[in-house]
GROMACS .gro file of C-alpha atoms in nm:
model
  430
    1GLN     CA    1  -4.224 -12.976   0.682
    2ASP     CA    2  -4.154 -12.649   0.861
    3LEU     CA    3  -4.374 -12.339   0.858
    4GLU     CA    4  -4.059 -12.128   0.898
    5LEU     CA    5  -3.979 -12.217   0.535
    6GLY     CA    6  -4.263 -11.984   0.438
    7THR     CA    7  -4.464 -11.992   0.113
    8VAL     CA    8  -4.216 -12.195  -0.089
    9THR     CA    9  -4.234 -12.102  -0.457
   10ASP     CA   10  -3.932 -12.280  -0.602
   11ILE     CA   11  -3.679 -12.551  -0.520
   12ILE     CA   12  -3.338 -12.662  -0.649
   13THR     CA   13  -3.046 -12.878  -0.534
   14GLY     CA   14  -2.712 -12.721  -0.451
   15TYR     CA   15  -2.526 -12.878  -0.746
   16GLY     CA   16  -2.307 -12.612  -0.906
   17PHE     CA   17  -2.364 -12.373  -0.618
   18GLY     CA   18  -2.297 -12.544  -0.284
   19GLU     CA   19  -2.333 -12.897  -0.148
   20GLU     CA   20  -2.524 -13.114  -0.394
   21SER     CA   21  -2.710 -13.284  -0.108
   22ASP     CA   22  -2.853 -12.950   0.012
   23ILE     CA   23  -3.169 -12.794  -0.123
   24TYR     CA   24  -3.232 -12.424  -0.184
   25LEU     CA   25  -3.581 -12.273  -0.169
   26LEU     CA   26  -3.746 -11.944  -0.256
   27ASP     CA   27  -3.983 -11.810   0.008
   28GLY     CA   28  -4.216 -11.584  -0.191
   29SER     CA   29  -4.395 -11.436   0.112
   30PHE     CA   30  -4.714 -11.465  -0.088
   31ASP     CA   31  -4.927 -11.478   0.227
   32THR     CA   32  -4.829 -11.114   0.295
   33LEU     CA   33  -4.909 -10.999  -0.062
   34VAL     CA   34  -5.222 -10.802  -0.144
   35TRP     CA   35  -5.331 -11.002  -0.448
   36PRO     CA   36  -5.488 -10.832  -0.756
   37THR     CA   37  -5.829 -10.929  -0.621
   38GLY     CA   38  -5.762 -10.731  -0.303
   39VAL     CA   39  -5.720 -11.045  -0.091
   40LEU     CA   40  -5.451 -11.041   0.182
   41PRO     CA   41  -5.415 -11.407   0.295
   42ASP     CA   42  -5.255 -11.344   0.636
   43PRO     CA   43  -5.298 -10.988   0.770
   44ASP     CA   44  -5.097 -11.071   1.085
   45ALA     CA   45  -4.787 -11.214   0.912
   46LEU     CA   46  -4.471 -11.007   0.861
   47TYR     CA   47  -4.301 -10.995   0.521
   48HIS     CA   48  -4.058 -11.290   0.496
   49GLY     CA   49  -3.929 -11.310   0.139
   50ALA     CA   50  -3.605 -11.507   0.136
   51VAL     CA   51  -3.378 -11.762  -0.023
   52ARG     CA   52  -3.361 -12.051   0.223
   53LYS     CA   53  -3.152 -12.365   0.256
   54VAL     CA   54  -3.234 -12.708   0.398
   55GLU     CA   55  -2.979 -12.980   0.465
   56ARG     CA   56  -3.040 -13.348   0.417
   57THR     CA   57  -3.013 -13.512   0.758
   58THR     CA   58  -3.127 -13.872   0.701
   59VAL     CA   59  -3.138 -14.109   0.408
   60SER     CA   60  -3.322 -14.441   0.447
   61LYS     CA   61  -3.338 -14.700   0.171
   62THR     CA   62  -3.665 -14.858   0.064
   63LYS     CA   63  -3.717 -15.222   0.139
   64LYS     CA   64  -3.867 -15.410  -0.157
   65GLY     CA   65  -4.129 -15.679  -0.118
   66LYS     CA   66  -4.257 -15.942  -0.356
   67ALA     CA   67  -4.287 -15.847  -0.726
   68GLY     CA   68  -4.052 -15.554  -0.665
   69LYS     CA   69  -4.314 -15.337  -0.496
   70LYS     CA   70  -4.252 -15.134  -0.184
   71SER     CA   71  -4.320 -15.338   0.123
   72SER     CA   72  -4.567 -15.214   0.382
   73LYS     CA   73  -4.357 -15.374   0.655
   74LYS     CA   74  -4.200 -15.104   0.867
   75GLN     CA   75  -3.832 -15.114   0.956
   76LYS     CA   76  -3.694 -15.024   1.298
   77GLY     CA   77  -3.705 -14.652   1.363
   78GLU     CA   78  -3.907 -14.573   1.052
   79THR     CA   79  -4.105 -14.251   1.074
   80ALA     CA   80  -4.465 -14.142   1.093
   81SER     CA   81  -4.679 -14.453   1.045
   82SER     CA   82  -4.896 -14.359   1.343
   83GLY     CA   83  -4.991 -14.031   1.180
   84TYR     CA   84  -4.847 -13.832   1.471
   85GLN     CA   85  -4.652 -13.528   1.358
   86PHE     CA   86  -4.539 -13.221   1.549
   87GLN     CA   87  -4.445 -12.871   1.430
   88ASN     CA   88  -4.222 -12.618   1.606
   89ASP     CA   89  -4.451 -12.357   1.765
   90GLY     CA   90  -4.170 -12.136   1.896
   91PRO     CA   91  -4.039 -12.075   2.247
   92LEU     CA   92  -4.260 -12.046   2.553
   93LEU     CA   93  -3.960 -11.899   2.734
   94GLU     CA   94  -3.625 -11.785   2.596
   95ILE     CA   95  -3.399 -11.766   2.899
   96SER     CA   96  -3.256 -11.418   2.950
   97LEU     CA   97  -2.885 -11.416   3.028
   98ASP     CA   98  -2.928 -11.074   3.191
   99GLU     CA   99  -3.204 -11.196   3.423
  100PHE     CA  100  -3.104 -11.553   3.506
  101GLY     CA  101  -2.748 -11.599   3.382
  102GLU     CA  102  -2.642 -11.902   3.177
  103VAL     CA  103  -2.901 -12.167   3.261
  104HIS     CA  104  -2.883 -12.509   3.096
  105PRO     CA  105  -3.234 -12.657   3.147
  106ALA     CA  106  -3.218 -13.028   3.224
  107LYS     CA  107  -3.542 -13.188   3.348
  108MET     CA  108  -3.900 -13.074   3.408
  109ASP     CA  109  -4.238 -13.162   3.551
  110ILE     CA  110  -4.577 -12.989   3.567
  111GLY     CA  111  -4.688 -12.898   3.917
  112PRO     CA  112  -5.032 -12.931   4.074
  113ASP     CA  113  -5.052 -12.549   4.058
  114GLY     CA  114  -5.048 -12.561   3.675
  115LEU     CA  115  -4.694 -12.425   3.640
  116LEU     CA  116  -4.407 -12.590   3.456
  117TYR     CA  117  -4.105 -12.652   3.681
  118PHE     CA  118  -3.753 -12.724   3.552
  119THR     CA  119  -3.402 -12.763   3.686
  120GLY     CA  120  -3.116 -12.545   3.565
  121GLY     CA  121  -2.867 -12.826   3.514
  122THR     CA  122  -2.537 -12.658   3.590
  123ASP     CA  123  -2.653 -12.402   3.847
  124SER     CA  124  -2.813 -12.602   4.136
  125ARG     CA  125  -3.140 -12.414   4.091
  126ALA     CA  126  -3.496 -12.478   3.982
  127TYR     CA  127  -3.729 -12.247   3.795
  128ARG     CA  128  -4.099 -12.227   3.715
  129VAL     CA  129  -4.285 -12.071   3.427
  130ASP     CA  130  -4.652 -12.003   3.357
  131LYS     CA  131  -4.847 -12.041   3.031
  132ASP     CA  132  -4.763 -11.683   2.933
  133GLY     CA  133  -4.388 -11.739   2.961
  134ASN     CA  134  -4.341 -11.555   3.292
  135ALA     CA  135  -4.060 -11.725   3.483
  136GLU     CA  136  -3.890 -11.708   3.819
  137MET     CA  137  -3.613 -11.890   4.002
  138PHE     CA  138  -3.777 -12.046   4.308
  139VAL     CA  139  -3.532 -12.301   4.457
  140GLU     CA  140  -3.156 -12.299   4.514
  141ILE     CA  141  -2.949 -12.584   4.656
  142ILE     CA  142  -2.660 -12.437   4.855
  143ASP     CA  143  -2.490 -12.758   4.976
  144GLY     CA  144  -2.514 -12.989   4.674
  145ALA     CA  145  -2.262 -13.137   4.435
  146GLY     CA  146  -2.244 -13.162   4.058
  147PHE     CA  147  -2.524 -13.082   3.816
  148THR     CA  148  -2.885 -13.063   3.941
  149LEU     CA  149  -3.080 -13.266   3.688
  150GLY     CA  150  -3.387 -13.483   3.755
  151CYS     CA  151  -3.703 -13.344   3.914
  152GLN     CA  152  -4.049 -13.480   3.988
  153PHE     CA  153  -4.366 -13.406   4.186
  154ASP     CA  154  -4.541 -13.675   4.389
  155ASP     CA  155  -4.919 -13.687   4.430
  156GLU     CA  156  -4.896 -13.484   4.753
  157GLY     CA  157  -4.736 -13.191   4.573
  158ASN     CA  158  -4.382 -13.246   4.707
  159TYR     CA  159  -4.106 -13.156   4.459
  160TYR     CA  160  -3.792 -13.374   4.436
  161MET     CA  161  -3.459 -13.279   4.275
  162VAL     CA  162  -3.150 -13.491   4.208
  163ASN     CA  163  -2.781 -13.399   4.212
  164GLY     CA  164  -2.444 -13.549   4.296
  165ARG     CA  165  -2.495 -13.533   4.672
  166GLY     CA  166  -2.842 -13.681   4.692
  167VAL     CA  167  -3.214 -13.624   4.648
  168TYR     CA  168  -3.356 -13.293   4.771
  169MET     CA  169  -3.720 -13.209   4.844
  170VAL     CA  170  -3.940 -12.902   4.872
  171THR     CA  171  -4.269 -12.983   5.045
  172GLY     CA  172  -4.598 -12.902   4.883
  173ASP     CA  173  -4.679 -12.680   5.184
  174ASP     CA  174  -4.369 -12.469   5.122
  175ILE     CA  175  -4.448 -12.438   4.751
  176ASN     CA  176  -4.801 -12.319   4.833
  177ASP     CA  177  -4.686 -12.077   5.105
  178LYS     CA  178  -4.668 -11.749   4.915
  179SER     CA  179  -4.523 -11.570   5.220
  180LEU     CA  180  -4.193 -11.758   5.193
  181PRO     CA  181  -3.915 -11.552   5.034
  182LEU     CA  182  -3.758 -11.690   4.717
  183PRO     CA  183  -3.548 -11.882   4.650
  184ILE     CA  184  -3.653 -12.164   4.881
  185VAL     CA  185  -3.368 -12.380   5.014
  186PRO     CA  186  -3.473 -12.747   4.987
  187GLU     CA  187  -3.400 -13.016   5.243
  188LEU     CA  188  -3.162 -13.303   5.172
  189PHE     CA  189  -3.407 -13.592   5.166
  190PHE     CA  190  -3.170 -13.878   5.080
  191GLU     CA  191  -2.788 -13.869   5.064
  192TRP     CA  192  -2.606 -14.112   4.839
  193PRO     CA  193  -2.427 -14.378   5.047
  194GLU     CA  194  -2.168 -14.414   4.770
  195ALA     CA  195  -2.041 -14.200   4.484
  196LEU     CA  196  -2.268 -14.194   4.181
  197ALA     CA  197  -2.126 -14.108   3.839
  198ILE     CA  198  -2.419 -13.905   3.701
  199PRO     CA  199  -2.742 -13.917   3.904
  200MET     CA  200  -2.982 -13.817   3.632
  201SER     CA  201  -3.360 -13.857   3.664
  202ILE     CA  202  -3.622 -13.941   3.923
  203ASP     CA  203  -3.975 -14.080   3.906
  204VAL     CA  204  -4.208 -14.136   4.201
  205ASP     CA  205  -4.442 -14.435   4.188
  206ASN     CA  206  -4.744 -14.299   4.374
  207ASN     CA  207  -4.891 -14.648   4.409
  208SER     CA  208  -4.602 -14.778   4.617
  209GLY     CA  209  -4.440 -14.458   4.742
  210MET     CA  210  -4.111 -14.565   4.586
  211ALA     CA  211  -3.888 -14.322   4.396
  212TYR     CA  212  -3.659 -14.454   4.122
  213VAL     CA  213  -3.340 -14.265   4.033
  214SER     CA  214  -3.105 -14.337   3.744
  215ASP     CA  215  -2.725 -14.320   3.768
  216MET     CA  216  -2.649 -14.261   3.402
  217GLY     CA  217  -2.271 -14.289   3.426
  218ASN     CA  218  -2.270 -14.629   3.597
  219GLY     CA  219  -2.583 -14.772   3.437
  220ASN     CA  220  -2.759 -14.823   3.770
  221ILE     CA  221  -3.109 -14.755   3.903
  222TRP     CA  222  -3.172 -14.677   4.269
  223ILE     CA  223  -3.495 -14.714   4.468
  224ILE     CA  224  -3.589 -14.490   4.762
  225ASP     CA  225  -3.886 -14.524   4.997
  226THR     CA  226  -4.035 -14.174   5.015
  227GLU     CA  227  -4.201 -14.255   5.349
  228SER     CA  228  -3.900 -14.390   5.539
  229GLY     CA  229  -3.622 -14.223   5.338
  230VAL     CA  230  -3.442 -14.558   5.305
  231GLY     CA  231  -3.285 -14.638   4.969
  232GLU     CA  232  -3.066 -14.887   4.791
  233LYS     CA  233  -2.942 -14.986   4.447
  234TRP     CA  234  -3.232 -15.158   4.269
  235VAL     CA  235  -3.057 -15.286   3.957
  236SER     CA  236  -2.708 -15.250   3.808
  237SER     CA  237  -2.549 -15.288   3.466
  238SER     CA  238  -2.283 -15.499   3.636
  239GLU     CA  239  -2.543 -15.773   3.695
  240PRO     CA  240  -2.619 -16.042   3.434
  241GLY     CA  241  -2.919 -15.950   3.221
  242TYR     CA  242  -2.890 -15.577   3.284
  243GLU     CA  243  -2.569 -15.495   3.095
  244LEU     CA  244  -2.765 -15.282   2.847
  245LEU     CA  245  -2.829 -15.021   3.116
  246PHE     CA  246  -2.471 -14.905   3.056
  247GLY     CA  247  -2.366 -14.661   2.782
  248GLU     CA  248  -2.125 -14.703   2.491
  249ALA     CA  249  -1.824 -14.882   2.640
  250ASP     CA  250  -1.570 -14.693   2.425
  251SER     CA  251  -1.750 -14.360   2.446
  252THR     CA  252  -1.547 -14.045   2.377
  253ASN     CA  253  -1.832 -13.805   2.457
  254PHE     CA  254  -1.786 -13.452   2.591
  255LEU     CA  255  -1.767 -13.570   2.953
  256GLY     CA  256  -1.555 -13.880   2.899
  257VAL     CA  257  -1.803 -14.099   3.092
  258PRO     CA  258  -2.038 -14.340   2.910
  259PHE     CA  259  -2.401 -14.223   2.920
  260GLY     CA  260  -2.640 -14.512   2.981
  261VAL     CA  261  -2.988 -14.525   3.136
  262VAL     CA  262  -3.131 -14.173   3.150
  263GLU     CA  263  -3.501 -14.121   3.215
  264VAL     CA  264  -3.689 -14.366   3.438
  265MET     CA  265  -4.071 -14.381   3.437
  266VAL     CA  266  -4.314 -14.616   3.614
  267ASP     CA  267  -4.637 -14.709   3.435
  268LYS     CA  268  -4.974 -14.641   3.597
  269ASN     CA  269  -5.014 -14.999   3.724
  270SER     CA  270  -4.658 -15.021   3.864
  271ASP     CA  271  -4.588 -15.321   3.640
  272TRP     CA  272  -4.298 -15.180   3.436
  273LEU     CA  273  -4.020 -14.927   3.477
  274TYR     CA  274  -3.969 -14.769   3.134
  275PHE     CA  275  -3.642 -14.597   3.048
  276SER     CA  276  -3.434 -14.442   2.771
  277ASN     CA  277  -3.066 -14.517   2.705
  278HIS     CA  278  -2.865 -14.216   2.592
  279GLU     CA  279  -2.574 -14.367   2.395
  280LEU     CA  280  -2.719 -14.704   2.300
  281ASN     CA  281  -3.013 -14.511   2.154
  282TYR     CA  282  -3.302 -14.735   2.260
  283PHE     CA  283  -3.624 -14.737   2.461
  284GLY     CA  284  -3.650 -15.016   2.717
  285ARG     CA  285  -3.830 -15.137   3.026
  286VAL     CA  286  -3.766 -15.351   3.334
  287LYS     CA  287  -4.041 -15.564   3.488
  288ILE     CA  288  -4.136 -15.471   3.846
  289LEU     CA  289  -4.209 -15.800   4.019
  290ALA     CA  290  -4.478 -15.846   4.284
  291ASP     CA  291  -4.223 -15.816   4.566
  292GLY     CA  292  -4.081 -15.495   4.414
  293SER     CA  293  -3.762 -15.651   4.284
  294PRO     CA  294  -3.650 -15.612   3.920
  295GLY     CA  295  -3.741 -15.867   3.657
  296GLU     CA  296  -3.663 -15.899   3.287
  297LEU     CA  297  -3.509 -15.612   3.089
  298GLN     CA  298  -3.667 -15.566   2.745
  299VAL     CA  299  -3.541 -15.353   2.456
  300LEU     CA  300  -3.851 -15.206   2.288
  301ASP     CA  301  -3.683 -15.043   1.987
  302THR     CA  302  -3.364 -14.866   1.882
  303VAL     CA  303  -3.381 -14.533   1.700
  304LEU     CA  304  -3.198 -14.447   1.377
  305ASN     CA  305  -2.882 -14.247   1.307
  306ARG     CA  306  -2.732 -14.278   1.657
  307ALA     CA  307  -2.984 -14.028   1.789
  308ALA     CA  308  -2.916 -13.991   2.162
  309LEU     CA  309  -3.225 -14.047   2.376
  310ASN     CA  310  -3.198 -13.813   2.672
  311GLY     CA  311  -3.524 -13.690   2.820
  312ALA     CA  312  -3.828 -13.914   2.787
  313PHE     CA  313  -4.192 -13.899   2.893
  314LEU     CA  314  -4.437 -14.180   2.956
  315ASP     CA  315  -4.784 -14.054   2.861
  316THR     CA  316  -4.994 -14.288   3.074
  317ARG     CA  317  -5.320 -14.124   2.960
  318ASN     CA  318  -5.264 -14.208   2.593
  319ASN     CA  319  -5.016 -14.497   2.627
  320LYS     CA  320  -4.735 -14.329   2.433
  321LEU     CA  321  -4.364 -14.313   2.513
  322TYR     CA  322  -4.176 -14.004   2.390
  323GLY     CA  323  -3.802 -13.941   2.370
  324ALA     CA  324  -3.599 -13.625   2.305
  325THR     CA  325  -3.271 -13.611   2.112
  326PRO     CA  326  -3.018 -13.340   2.206
  327PHE     CA  327  -2.736 -13.478   1.988
  328LEU     CA  328  -2.668 -13.718   1.706
  329ASN     CA  329  -2.355 -13.935   1.750
  330PHE     CA  330  -2.312 -13.810   2.107
  331HIS     CA  331  -2.091 -14.109   2.193
  332ASN     CA  332  -1.822 -13.976   1.955
  333GLY     CA  333  -1.803 -13.629   2.108
  334VAL     CA  334  -1.551 -13.423   1.910
  335ALA     CA  335  -1.284 -13.694   1.922
  336ARG     CA  336  -1.413 -13.920   1.642
  337GLU     CA  337  -1.604 -13.893   1.319
  338PRO     CA  338  -1.888 -13.838   1.276
  339VAL     CA  339  -1.864 -13.582   1.555
  340ALA     CA  340  -2.161 -13.509   1.777
  341THR     CA  341  -2.401 -13.254   1.630
  342ARG     CA  342  -2.725 -13.093   1.744
  343GLY     CA  343  -3.023 -13.330   1.733
  344GLY     CA  344  -3.351 -13.139   1.762
  345GLU     CA  345  -3.560 -13.456   1.733
  346ILE     CA  346  -3.864 -13.613   1.900
  347TRP     CA  347  -3.927 -13.989   1.889
  348MET     CA  348  -4.240 -14.178   1.989
  349ILE     CA  349  -4.350 -14.538   2.050
  350ASP     CA  350  -4.715 -14.643   2.071
  351LEU     CA  351  -4.719 -14.880   2.368
  352ASN     CA  352  -5.046 -15.035   2.250
  353ASP     CA  353  -4.841 -15.216   1.984
  354ILE     CA  354  -4.614 -15.389   2.238
  355ASP     CA  355  -4.688 -15.735   2.374
  356GLU     CA  356  -4.584 -15.883   2.709
  357ASN     CA  357  -4.255 -15.999   2.557
  358GLY     CA  358  -4.165 -15.646   2.450
  359GLU     CA  359  -4.222 -15.714   2.081
  360GLY     CA  360  -4.409 -15.501   1.827
  361GLY     CA  361  -4.296 -15.152   1.926
  362LYS     CA  362  -4.163 -14.915   1.657
  363ALA     CA  363  -3.987 -14.588   1.733
  364GLU     CA  364  -4.110 -14.314   1.500
  365LEU     CA  365  -3.946 -13.980   1.431
  366VAL     CA  366  -4.235 -13.737   1.484
  367ALA     CA  367  -4.043 -13.405   1.480
  368GLN     CA  368  -3.707 -13.299   1.344
  369ASP     CA  369  -3.603 -12.934   1.360
  370LEU     CA  370  -3.259 -12.801   1.452
  371GLU     CA  371  -3.429 -12.490   1.589
  372LEU     CA  372  -3.554 -12.707   1.876
  373GLY     CA  373  -3.192 -12.709   1.997
  374THR     CA  374  -3.027 -12.967   2.220
  375VAL     CA  375  -3.350 -13.114   2.357
  376THR     CA  376  -3.296 -13.246   2.710
  377ASP     CA  377  -3.651 -13.318   2.824
  378ILE     CA  378  -4.005 -13.361   2.694
  379ILE     CA  379  -4.357 -13.361   2.839
  380THR     CA  380  -4.713 -13.329   2.709
  381GLY     CA  381  -4.918 -13.021   2.790
  382TYR     CA  382  -5.165 -13.206   3.015
  383GLY     CA  383  -5.216 -12.997   3.331
  384PHE     CA  384  -5.043 -12.695   3.179
  385GLY     CA  385  -5.179 -12.619   2.831
  386GLU     CA  386  -5.327 -12.825   2.550
  387GLU     CA  387  -5.277 -13.197   2.611
  388SER     CA  388  -5.198 -13.257   2.243
  389ASP     CA  389  -4.905 -13.012   2.256
  390ILE     CA  390  -4.556 -13.106   2.368
  391TYR     CA  391  -4.318 -12.892   2.571
  392LEU     CA  392  -3.942 -12.930   2.542
  393LEU     CA  393  -3.637 -12.811   2.730
  394ASP     CA  394  -3.356 -12.679   2.511
  395GLY     CA  395  -3.051 -12.716   2.732
  396SER     CA  396  -2.811 -12.529   2.499
  397PHE     CA  397  -2.557 -12.799   2.579
  398ASP     CA  398  -2.370 -12.736   2.254
  399THR     CA  399  -2.273 -12.391   2.389
  400LEU     CA  400  -2.164 -12.524   2.729
  401VAL     CA  401  -1.796 -12.557   2.816
  402TRP     CA  402  -1.810 -12.907   2.966
  403PRO     CA  403  -1.598 -12.999   3.273
  404THR     CA  404  -1.346 -13.159   3.033
  405GLY     CA  405  -1.296 -12.822   2.861
  406VAL     CA  406  -1.482 -12.929   2.544
  407LEU     CA  407  -1.701 -12.666   2.377
  408PRO     CA  408  -1.909 -12.861   2.121
  409ASP     CA  409  -2.005 -12.570   1.894
  410PRO     CA  410  -1.791 -12.256   1.936
  411ASP     CA  411  -1.997 -12.071   1.675
  412ALA     CA  412  -2.343 -12.125   1.827
  413PRO     CA  413  -2.504 -11.852   2.041
  414TYR     CA  414  -2.661 -11.949   2.373
  415HIS     CA  415  -3.018 -12.073   2.313
  416GLY     CA  416  -3.152 -12.213   2.643
  417ALA     CA  417  -3.531 -12.219   2.633
  418VAL     CA  418  -3.860 -12.390   2.705
  419ARG     CA  419  -4.010 -12.468   2.364
  420LYS     CA  420  -4.346 -12.588   2.240
  421VAL     CA  421  -4.444 -12.806   1.945
  422LYS     CA  422  -4.799 -12.858   1.824
  423ARG     CA  423  -4.947 -13.175   1.686
  424THR     CA  424  -5.036 -13.102   1.326
  425LYS     CA  425  -5.168 -13.431   1.189
  426VAL     CA  426  -5.333 -13.744   1.322
  427LEU     CA  427  -5.443 -14.015   1.080
  428LYS     CA  428  -5.721 -14.244   1.200
  429GLY     CA  429  -5.755 -14.611   1.127
  430ASN     CA  430  -5.395 -14.720   1.185
   0.00000   0.00000   0.00000
């Protein structure tokens, strides 16, 4: 389902022409035709007659129940039983190489001022964009190290950013001070006491004042007191019971370092720390005990087709957990088959289905469109646009020459963007 396919008037497989598994379509552009009755269905649409091609990306076999009928029992990772479905609504912002250079958007948050803020990944900068797609670079770290990735606002309007040197902060007062020249240089709020492999995401628990930061390369999670600035390692994949925070042990990805726990998100009651695992392709959570220490790790569900789960968003208002897929088979990189390819997927779990033991959750594929790009982060539109919409960062990480020298897709043009998808269908009564 993709409106870019147009008014599809005919369909055929590729047998005898191309790949048999592909499908070819005729787009008749019949919404731009003045029909014999004088009716013009869509006066605002441009002519779009075309022959189009779609590729088969997933094949799942049907599970049979008693008497040979299709079972209503859903398998892990099965799609769309909740009735949620999202459609590509185009870019909010296509990043201009002439204006900003090659930005690889990594993580985002919506500020109290109603703007969407995101980090530039490889460039030690942060940007902000309004609902009309007007963007500016507003922060630059001049003494950091490595990629600048995770970012998050606390409830006082302070903006935190994570890179290889530590956690940086821009105060809410500085963000609101329009007299300050841009870019603002943030302060180093917390410096890592030891080398982290890939400090990735940050989430501030406004109930406790604690910030949680993931170290994706080592499979660790740190905790930092935002009042005192004191921090320590909270939980590690080297400890019994937490091994699944690590990535694929024999990973041959583009960076040569296993990618484990990525996004970390505290629920509204500070009971659970939810997370996504990039290469093991699952949603999970760790219990936050009464004294603040970590409890049991639970795997909620694993997604299909080795879809990497990079960015994730915990929608505490509607009790949904979303994940974004930049690549399929990321753990293979270009060294093994099947090689990593662009993902362009959104996954969702309804947390109302999950019991205290972590059972009952099902990851559903709610959007799949290669035009969404290498999706690195995801957030609902609450506080920015329509709450039912979803905003995505397309990091264009398939066009990046990684530090190892790997260029995943030499033929792809740069496509860094902030994108939007709209919810198109909700079925009641599930």
